[in-house]
């Protein structure tokens, strides 16, 4: 008996082919995503005063599905409120002092499986670091890769005048996993790059629109936070301004020089000048809408930055006052920081004579740290700062002649949260700062890469790249 074939619908074969292609392409991707989701941890241990709980949830939810190599079992996001000019040093310092699980067994590199993405706020820096296995898997050392990843992070930090920190961190992780992200392709092969991007994320158009909406919402949230900070804190600081001013002018040690007093008058004058602006902002009420805040973003940003600087100045003056008036804890803490800085200097400089000078100063630092109640403590501390400044200047001239203390390399001011008693005294900056200037200068001049890849002191070779934004 002959059985005739049933007629097939006209589009059966094309549809079947399309479904086969769809399943072939997407099932492996889904399987890989499911696999990475179950084994990869996402950590946000350092927020730097920038990330909200919503930001953290976003990073925790959006990171696991990213297309990252199987070697990546840990993604760590760090935001530094205050950091070194060479952000690599801050990453190393964090791993060595806050979370040693980020170090390799020999503690001379970052841990296997780790991908670290970071943003620094003061000064503004972006950076990525990785264990050796992860660096190799993401082609970290390939041509244009470091700059490409950092460039992706810079985009959400530079747009709209309001840095989107969470988006920058996520962009850094995403770009790390996408080996097509290189600086050269952005300039020379933009069309093909966009086709690749479209092929991967074309099905997520709605998600992209949602991301833009989220970015706008984040900007509005940040403006509201800044507005609330100004309204909530300006009055308190203004009420204390006279007492802060009295305390600032009561500083009597040699370190309280004319430069420090000029800095204080500078920030104080700018704080007084925003009174009219703050009164105008306060007058719009607690129920002010997002559009009104967006319209006044310049005023809000200026007021917020000035209030924050005055709060930093208040804390720094109080710290200096306590140091002058015999607070042993404060005195020992700052001498310990100086001892650590001197240790870094001795292990970095190559000149035997300079190392001997640094050792002599370090001995004086440790001797003074053991006598925090000495009646001439502040005079002795000022003499150490003076002598250390001379040695640092000699180091700069002999070994770091590629940098100059100027507007591009400013010493911390009284309104910076990185300021310490003695900074700026006749131009004094610690060794780690000068070394970071040098590292940044040599890093930006080396080859075609603008990324800084080294560290201010030896003994560590973890894969890292950082730069400004």
XYZ file of C-alpha atoms in Angstrom, residues 1-443:
443
model
C 0.000 0.000 0.000
C 1.332 3.361 -0.946
C 0.940 6.130 1.600
C 1.269 9.609 0.192
C 3.200 12.260 2.142
C 1.127 14.849 3.931
C 1.632 18.346 2.567
C 3.828 20.530 4.753
C 3.056 24.151 5.555
C 4.828 26.620 3.307
C 7.115 28.034 6.013
C 7.722 24.856 7.974
C 11.338 24.380 6.906
C 12.450 28.007 7.398
C 10.797 28.101 10.801
C 12.351 24.798 11.785
C 15.756 26.027 10.653
C 15.341 29.251 12.612
C 14.323 27.374 15.750
C 17.277 25.022 15.377
C 19.635 27.988 15.047
C 17.978 29.717 18.013
C 18.343 26.668 20.237
C 21.899 26.034 19.053
C 22.992 29.569 19.867
C 21.097 30.286 23.040
C 21.141 26.984 24.934
C 24.950 27.000 25.424
C 24.741 30.643 26.474
C 21.972 29.856 28.948
C 23.915 26.903 30.307
C 27.071 28.970 30.709
C 25.107 31.720 32.434
C 23.485 29.253 34.794
C 26.862 27.752 35.586
C 28.578 31.050 36.332
C 25.612 32.247 38.385
C 25.982 29.350 40.789
C 29.726 29.584 41.367
C 30.618 33.289 41.185
C 30.447 35.528 44.245
C 29.824 39.268 44.029
C 31.142 41.490 46.822
C 30.826 45.227 47.488
C 32.838 45.689 50.696
C 33.801 49.331 50.143
C 31.222 51.946 49.116
C 33.251 55.132 49.608
C 30.153 57.037 50.659
C 28.855 56.797 47.089
C 26.868 53.587 46.666
C 23.352 53.163 48.058
C 21.695 49.900 48.996
C 19.908 49.987 45.623
C 23.283 50.341 43.863
C 24.639 47.330 45.713
C 21.575 45.253 44.857
C 21.962 46.251 41.219
C 25.591 45.075 41.171
C 24.715 41.848 42.952
C 21.871 41.094 40.523
C 23.495 42.169 37.245
C 27.006 40.760 37.722
C 26.347 36.976 37.801
C 24.791 36.869 34.277
C 27.766 38.689 32.738
C 29.793 36.761 30.196
C 32.967 36.236 32.219
C 35.506 33.380 31.918
C 34.943 30.343 34.114
C 38.177 31.188 35.945
C 36.448 34.210 37.518
C 34.894 32.948 40.737
C 34.917 36.247 42.612
C 34.046 39.795 41.501
C 34.893 42.507 44.034
C 33.720 46.110 43.614
C 35.550 48.857 45.537
C 34.795 52.580 45.765
C 37.436 54.689 47.515
C 36.306 57.984 49.003
C 39.971 58.938 49.253
C 42.741 57.160 47.377
C 46.263 57.416 46.060
C 46.965 59.189 42.783
C 48.091 55.790 41.527
C 44.956 53.762 42.242
C 46.961 50.535 41.946
C 48.579 51.435 45.269
C 45.154 51.753 46.905
C 44.082 48.370 45.516
C 47.250 46.776 46.852
C 46.899 48.510 50.211
C 43.284 47.368 50.537
C 44.206 43.750 49.806
C 47.178 43.783 52.183
C 45.438 45.547 55.061
C 41.702 44.911 54.724
C 41.193 41.610 52.898
C 44.199 39.325 52.541
C 42.054 36.726 50.772
C 42.517 38.959 47.721
C 46.227 38.086 47.717
C 47.919 35.052 46.192
C 49.533 32.448 48.424
C 52.912 34.187 48.062
C 51.166 37.559 48.689
C 52.985 39.151 45.776
C 50.005 39.137 43.381
C 46.224 39.175 43.491
C 44.445 35.923 44.281
C 43.555 33.432 41.540
C 39.945 33.721 40.425
C 39.640 37.351 41.546
C 38.445 40.233 39.374
C 38.560 43.589 41.162
C 36.865 46.666 39.705
C 37.368 50.012 41.451
C 36.514 53.700 41.298
C 38.458 56.340 43.234
C 36.784 59.636 44.098
C 39.675 61.761 45.402
C 41.547 61.991 43.138
C 39.262 60.654 40.405
C 40.539 57.316 39.170
C 39.247 54.060 37.678
C 40.996 50.713 37.897
C 40.775 46.976 37.320
C 42.914 44.230 38.867
C 42.961 40.457 38.525
C 44.647 37.242 39.538
C 47.071 35.791 36.992
C 44.591 33.183 35.745
C 41.868 35.771 35.275
C 44.238 38.254 33.606
C 45.215 35.582 31.076
C 41.625 34.477 30.470
C 40.390 38.016 29.724
C 43.483 38.866 27.606
C 44.234 41.682 30.044
C 47.686 42.297 28.585
C 46.512 42.251 24.969
C 46.936 45.315 22.778
C 44.480 47.999 23.799
C 42.665 45.871 26.383
C 43.526 47.845 29.511
C 42.690 51.196 27.946
C 39.551 49.733 26.406
C 38.244 48.513 29.766
C 39.055 51.796 31.519
C 37.431 53.792 28.701
C 34.211 51.820 29.158
C 34.210 52.757 32.843
C 34.783 56.431 32.109
C 31.632 56.846 30.014
C 29.037 56.725 32.844
C 31.352 58.765 35.058
C 31.636 61.667 32.655
C 28.140 61.977 31.237
C 25.390 64.292 32.489
C 27.718 66.010 34.964
C 26.829 63.438 37.631
C 29.104 60.387 37.944
C 27.167 57.115 37.864
C 29.428 54.999 40.059
C 27.443 51.758 39.983
C 27.124 51.860 36.198
C 30.875 52.432 35.870
C 31.677 49.441 38.049
C 29.317 47.224 36.091
C 30.772 48.503 32.816
C 34.258 47.570 34.014
C 33.233 44.014 34.828
C 31.339 43.643 31.548
C 34.224 45.017 29.472
C 36.681 42.728 31.288
C 34.775 39.717 30.049
C 34.435 40.988 26.469
C 37.813 40.575 24.761
C 36.578 42.596 21.768
C 36.696 45.733 23.946
C 40.002 47.359 22.999
C 40.941 51.005 22.652
C 42.040 50.713 18.987
C 38.760 49.185 17.839
C 36.871 52.051 19.358
C 38.742 54.501 17.183
C 39.309 52.542 13.989
C 36.593 49.911 13.850
C 33.623 51.483 15.509
C 31.113 50.082 13.035
C 32.179 46.467 13.513
C 32.290 47.010 17.262
C 28.715 48.231 17.273
C 27.648 45.247 15.119
C 29.205 42.901 17.665
C 27.509 44.764 20.490
C 24.216 44.663 18.622
C 24.529 40.951 17.862
C 25.071 40.119 21.526
C 22.634 42.535 23.106
C 20.142 43.154 20.340
C 17.522 41.066 22.111
C 17.863 43.331 25.170
C 16.581 46.596 23.690
C 13.958 46.842 26.364
C 16.622 46.220 28.971
C 18.723 49.008 27.506
C 15.817 51.385 27.732
C 15.380 50.271 31.313
C 19.074 50.951 31.926
C 18.716 54.494 30.610
C 15.707 54.982 32.836
C 17.706 53.630 35.768
C 20.594 56.021 34.993
C 18.195 58.971 34.948
C 16.621 57.819 38.185
C 20.081 57.407 39.720
C 21.018 60.946 38.679
C 17.856 62.302 40.262
C 18.474 60.275 43.403
C 22.003 61.638 43.652
C 20.752 65.207 43.252
C 18.204 64.629 45.989
C 20.860 63.157 48.288
C 23.096 66.167 47.682
C 20.179 68.533 48.226
C 19.214 66.809 51.489
C 22.844 66.838 52.673
C 23.078 70.591 52.114
C 19.753 71.311 53.814
C 20.502 68.984 56.741
C 24.136 69.965 57.400
C 24.674 73.573 56.323
C 22.859 75.014 59.335
C 24.818 72.869 61.788
C 28.187 73.803 60.292
C 27.173 77.469 60.023
C 26.209 77.486 63.707
C 29.641 76.069 64.582
C 31.594 78.277 62.183
C 32.689 80.834 64.773
C 33.986 78.153 67.131
C 35.757 76.368 64.241
C 37.304 79.702 63.262
C 38.498 80.301 66.838
C 39.995 76.816 66.973
C 41.714 77.286 63.590
C 43.302 80.556 64.724
C 44.294 79.057 68.070
C 46.613 76.551 66.385
C 50.041 77.662 67.520
C 52.593 75.031 66.515
C 55.142 75.741 63.756
C 53.043 73.615 61.353
C 50.196 76.132 61.568
C 51.885 78.351 59.002
C 50.564 81.096 56.729
C 49.742 78.618 53.960
C 47.449 76.645 56.258
C 45.729 79.799 57.468
C 45.218 80.940 53.857
C 43.631 77.580 53.052
C 41.310 77.942 56.029
C 40.277 81.452 55.004
C 39.722 80.203 51.455
C 37.272 77.458 52.414
C 35.640 79.639 55.066
C 35.046 82.446 52.547
C 33.555 80.064 50.010
C 31.310 78.565 52.677
C 30.014 81.989 53.681
C 29.440 82.851 50.015
C 26.927 80.027 49.487
C 24.590 81.289 52.226
C 22.252 82.953 49.717
C 22.253 79.854 47.536
C 21.450 77.572 50.474
C 18.656 79.850 51.662
C 17.196 79.802 48.167
C 17.437 76.003 48.004
C 15.922 75.594 51.479
C 13.026 77.794 50.428
C 11.796 75.361 47.781
C 10.628 72.994 50.541
C 10.893 69.317 51.415
C 8.375 68.258 48.764
C 10.396 69.639 45.876
C 10.040 67.577 42.706
C 12.744 65.920 40.622
C 12.394 68.425 37.793
C 13.005 71.338 40.118
C 16.102 69.648 41.516
C 17.371 68.938 37.991
C 16.876 72.581 37.055
C 18.986 73.661 40.027
C 21.683 70.993 39.731
C 24.526 73.513 39.366
C 23.543 75.313 42.572
C 23.060 72.029 44.424
C 26.414 70.640 43.259
C 28.310 73.798 44.214
C 26.661 73.968 47.619
C 27.179 70.262 48.289
C 30.892 70.351 47.408
C 31.456 73.451 49.548
C 29.621 71.997 52.555
C 31.577 68.737 52.265
C 34.875 70.643 52.053
C 33.969 72.650 55.138
C 33.085 69.448 56.998
C 36.490 68.011 56.034
C 38.206 71.216 57.164
C 36.348 71.065 60.479
C 37.475 67.462 61.065
C 41.079 68.246 60.057
C 41.303 71.295 62.282
C 39.890 69.293 65.180
C 42.480 66.552 64.538
C 45.288 69.136 64.436
C 43.985 70.772 67.629
C 43.920 67.427 69.448
C 47.461 66.707 68.266
C 48.700 70.054 69.567
C 46.969 69.530 72.911
C 48.543 66.197 73.757
C 46.162 63.538 72.447
C 48.480 60.510 72.517
C 46.311 58.407 70.204
C 46.323 61.057 67.480
C 50.061 61.649 67.846
C 50.949 57.960 67.624
C 48.637 57.413 64.671
C 50.256 60.102 62.537
C 53.769 59.019 63.462
C 52.873 55.448 62.512
C 51.649 56.678 59.127
C 54.929 58.551 58.660
C 56.931 55.461 59.640
C 55.050 53.414 57.003
C 55.722 56.116 54.414
C 59.433 56.148 55.264
C 59.545 52.364 55.005
C 58.044 52.580 51.507
C 60.637 55.205 50.597
C 63.598 53.142 51.841
C 62.508 50.085 49.857
C 61.998 52.095 46.663
C 64.846 54.583 46.245
C 68.130 53.275 44.845
C 70.548 55.912 46.186
C 72.420 54.582 49.236
C 72.920 58.048 50.697
C 69.215 58.866 50.464
C 68.293 55.537 52.063
C 70.632 56.348 54.950
C 68.991 59.762 55.385
C 65.564 58.136 55.371
C 66.659 55.593 58.001
C 67.902 58.368 60.284
C 64.582 60.219 60.002
C 62.647 56.998 60.616
C 64.634 56.399 63.808
C 63.592 59.861 65.020
C 59.964 59.120 64.141
C 59.957 55.894 66.156
C 61.701 57.584 69.084
C 59.100 60.373 69.141
C 56.260 57.844 68.818
C 57.466 56.259 72.064
C 57.223 59.650 73.814
C 53.855 61.123 72.726
C 53.638 63.202 75.913
C 56.991 64.956 75.361
C 56.651 68.672 76.179
C 58.360 69.667 72.925
C 56.443 67.115 70.834
C 55.069 69.546 68.220
C 58.437 71.251 67.743
C 60.122 67.859 67.289
C 57.374 66.770 64.879
C 57.804 69.973 62.838
C 61.583 69.425 62.644
C 61.005 65.894 61.342
C 58.600 67.209 58.704
C 61.149 69.852 57.672
C 64.009 67.371 57.339
C 61.841 64.781 55.622
C 60.724 67.404 53.095
C 64.353 68.102 52.196
C 65.069 64.406 51.648
C 61.876 63.937 49.617
C 62.888 66.855 47.424
C 66.292 65.244 46.888
C 64.585 61.974 45.940
C 62.384 63.795 43.475
C 65.300 65.580 41.817
C 67.614 62.546 41.611
C 65.175 59.736 40.842
C 61.801 61.262 39.949
C 62.795 64.260 37.832
C 59.786 63.644 35.560
C 57.364 65.259 38.018
C 57.005 68.691 39.557
C 54.724 69.784 42.405
C 52.313 72.015 40.483
C 48.625 72.435 39.713
C 48.607 68.980 38.152
C 50.203 67.462 41.266
C 48.755 69.448 44.165
C 49.498 68.804 47.815
C 46.404 68.002 49.913
C 44.673 71.081 51.323
C 42.978 71.606 54.675
C 39.583 70.875 53.040
C 40.673 67.504 51.613
C 39.886 64.354 53.569
C 43.381 63.073 52.676
C 45.074 65.988 54.489
C 47.225 65.311 57.557
C 48.975 67.711 59.994
C 52.144 68.871 58.278
C 50.976 68.333 54.687
C 51.731 71.447 52.673
C 54.192 72.777 55.283
C 56.707 74.510 53.009
C 55.313 72.278 50.285
C 55.724 68.966 52.144
C 54.035 65.894 50.684
C 54.772 62.305 51.768
C 56.898 59.981 49.686
C 53.969 57.844 48.552
C 52.373 60.911 46.938
C 55.518 61.912 45.044
C 56.044 58.307 43.977
C 52.466 58.133 42.697
C 53.058 61.270 40.624
C 56.133 59.592 39.178
C 54.305 56.337 38.496
C 51.471 58.176 36.767
C 53.917 60.165 34.646
C 55.904 57.129 33.538
C 52.790 55.028 33.082
